[in-house]
Coordinates of C-alpha atoms in Angstrom, one line a residue:
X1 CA 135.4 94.1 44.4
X2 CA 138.3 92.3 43.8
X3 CA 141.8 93.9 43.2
X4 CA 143.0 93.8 39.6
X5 CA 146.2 93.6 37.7
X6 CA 147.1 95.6 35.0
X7 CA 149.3 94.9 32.4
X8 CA 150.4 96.4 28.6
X9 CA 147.2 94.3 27.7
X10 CA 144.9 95.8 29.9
X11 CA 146.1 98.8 31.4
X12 CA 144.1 101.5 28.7
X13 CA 140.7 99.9 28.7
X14 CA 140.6 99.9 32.4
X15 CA 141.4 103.6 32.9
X16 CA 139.9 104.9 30.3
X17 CA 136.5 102.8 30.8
X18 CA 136.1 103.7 34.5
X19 CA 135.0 105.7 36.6
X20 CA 137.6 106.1 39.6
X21 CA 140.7 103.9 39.2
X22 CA 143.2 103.8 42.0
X23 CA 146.5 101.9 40.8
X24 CA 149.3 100.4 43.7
X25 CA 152.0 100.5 41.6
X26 CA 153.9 97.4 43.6
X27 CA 157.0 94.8 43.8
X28 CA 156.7 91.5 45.4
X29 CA 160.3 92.2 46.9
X30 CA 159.2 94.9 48.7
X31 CA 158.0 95.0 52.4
X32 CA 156.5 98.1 52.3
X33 CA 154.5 97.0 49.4
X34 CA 153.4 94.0 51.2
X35 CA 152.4 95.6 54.2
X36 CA 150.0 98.1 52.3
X37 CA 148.8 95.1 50.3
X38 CA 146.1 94.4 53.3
X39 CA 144.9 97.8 53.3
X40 CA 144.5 98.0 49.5
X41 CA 142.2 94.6 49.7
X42 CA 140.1 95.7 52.4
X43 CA 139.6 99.6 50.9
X44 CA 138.7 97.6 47.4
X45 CA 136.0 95.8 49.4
X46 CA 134.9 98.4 51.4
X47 CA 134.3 100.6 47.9
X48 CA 132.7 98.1 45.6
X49 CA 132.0 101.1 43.0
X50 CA 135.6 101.8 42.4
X51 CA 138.2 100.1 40.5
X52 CA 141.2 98.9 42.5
X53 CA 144.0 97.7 40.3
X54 CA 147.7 96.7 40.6
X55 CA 150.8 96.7 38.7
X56 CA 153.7 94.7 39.6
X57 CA 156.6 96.7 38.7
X58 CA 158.9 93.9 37.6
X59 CA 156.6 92.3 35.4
X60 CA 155.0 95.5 33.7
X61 CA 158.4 97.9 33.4
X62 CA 156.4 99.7 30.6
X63 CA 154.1 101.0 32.4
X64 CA 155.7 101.7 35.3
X65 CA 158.4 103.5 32.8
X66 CA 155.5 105.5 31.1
X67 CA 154.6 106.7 34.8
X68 CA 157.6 107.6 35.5
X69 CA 157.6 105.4 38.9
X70 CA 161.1 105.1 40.7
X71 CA 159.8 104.6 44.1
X72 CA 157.1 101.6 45.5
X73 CA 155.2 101.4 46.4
X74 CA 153.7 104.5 44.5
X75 CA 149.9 105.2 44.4
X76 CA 147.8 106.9 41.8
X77 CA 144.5 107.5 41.4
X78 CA 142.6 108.5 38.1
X79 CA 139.4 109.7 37.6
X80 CA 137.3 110.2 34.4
X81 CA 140.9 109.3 32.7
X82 CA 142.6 112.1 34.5
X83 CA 145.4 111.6 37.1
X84 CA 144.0 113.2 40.4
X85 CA 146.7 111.7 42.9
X86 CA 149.9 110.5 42.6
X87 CA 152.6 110.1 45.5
X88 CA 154.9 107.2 46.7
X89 CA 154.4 105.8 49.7
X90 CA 152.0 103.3 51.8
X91 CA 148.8 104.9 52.9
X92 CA 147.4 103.8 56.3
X93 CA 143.2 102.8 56.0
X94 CA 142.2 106.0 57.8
X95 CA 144.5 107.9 55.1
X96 CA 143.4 106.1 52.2
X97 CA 139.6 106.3 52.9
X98 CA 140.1 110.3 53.2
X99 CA 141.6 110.4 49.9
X100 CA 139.2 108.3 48.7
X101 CA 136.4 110.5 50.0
X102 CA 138.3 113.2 49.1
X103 CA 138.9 112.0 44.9
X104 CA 134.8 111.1 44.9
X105 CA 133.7 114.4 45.8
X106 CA 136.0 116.1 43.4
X107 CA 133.6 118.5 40.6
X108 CA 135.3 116.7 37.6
X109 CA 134.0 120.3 35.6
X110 CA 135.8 122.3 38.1
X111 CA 139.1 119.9 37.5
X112 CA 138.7 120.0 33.4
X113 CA 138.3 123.9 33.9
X114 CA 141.2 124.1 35.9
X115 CA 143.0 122.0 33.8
X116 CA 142.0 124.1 30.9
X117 CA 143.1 127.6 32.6
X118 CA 146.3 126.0 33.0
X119 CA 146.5 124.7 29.9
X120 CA 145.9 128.3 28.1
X121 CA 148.4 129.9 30.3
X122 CA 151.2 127.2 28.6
X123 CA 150.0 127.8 25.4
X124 CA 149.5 132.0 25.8
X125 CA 145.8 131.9 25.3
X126 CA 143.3 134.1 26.8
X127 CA 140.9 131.5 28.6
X128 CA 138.2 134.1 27.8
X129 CA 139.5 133.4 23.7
X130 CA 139.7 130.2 23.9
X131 CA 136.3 129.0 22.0
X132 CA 136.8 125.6 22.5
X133 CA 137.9 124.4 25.8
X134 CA 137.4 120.6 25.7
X135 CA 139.4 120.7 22.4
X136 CA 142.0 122.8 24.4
X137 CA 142.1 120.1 27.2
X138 CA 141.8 117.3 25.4
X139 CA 145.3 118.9 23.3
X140 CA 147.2 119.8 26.4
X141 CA 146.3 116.3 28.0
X142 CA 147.9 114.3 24.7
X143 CA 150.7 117.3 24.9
X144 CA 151.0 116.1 28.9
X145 CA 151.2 112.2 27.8
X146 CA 153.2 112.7 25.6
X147 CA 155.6 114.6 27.1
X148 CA 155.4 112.7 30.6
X149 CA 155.3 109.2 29.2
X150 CA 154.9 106.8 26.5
X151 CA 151.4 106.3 24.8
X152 CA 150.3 102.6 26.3
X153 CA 148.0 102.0 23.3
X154 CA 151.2 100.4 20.8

């Protein structure tokens, strides 16, 4: 599958209608980014089911603002809309197909539930109260957007 570029345009309806979505967040002035750039290609082959997408930095400052990026090249991977990876730095293949492997086996319940748990101990709610849990994670994910960056949507 080819590698994609996000933009303000684009950005939301990729995430949010895919499955697994890793993003390079890149510059084209920097040599680290075009190093990984190879390995990035040949990983978005190699997994046709998943979504490989870039964002150039210097074109897209919103987004890269919303993310809070300040070092490139920085990589993040989403899943089911929810941000399982994110860490600066160039991945070697071997590295990146582990943490691939590793995001695909992932029990996406077990994440919400986590996320949930945590979410109850920020708010001061008994877990075992809390009637409604994918209200209660869908709140403390907008609470976490919101508070982490701007919404993309405007």
């Amino acid at each position: 599958m080819a590698v994609i570029d996000l933009t303000t345009d684009n950005f939301k309806e990729n995430i949010d209608e895919k499955g697994i979505v890793i993003v390079d967040f890149w510059a084209p002035w920097c040599a680290p980014c075009r190093s990984f750039a190879p390995t990035f290609e040949a990983a978005s082959e190699k997994h046709a089911d998943i979504t490989f997408a870039k964002v150039n930095t210097e074109e897209q400052q919103e987004i890269a603002g919303a993310f809070n990026i300040r070092s490139i090249p920085t990589l993040m991977v989403f899943r089911e809309q929810v941000i399982i990876y994110a860490e600066a730095g160039a991945l070697p293949a071997g590295a990146l197909d582990q943490l691939i492997d590793q995001v695909t086996s992932l029990d996406m319940d077990q994440v919400r539930a986590e996320i949930a748990a945590q979410a109850c101990v920020r708010m001061g709610v008994d877990p075992a109260d809390a009637a409604d849990i994918e209200w209660l994670v869908a709140r403390h994910l907008r609470m976490s957007s919101i508070s982490q960056r701007r919404d993309l949507s405007d």
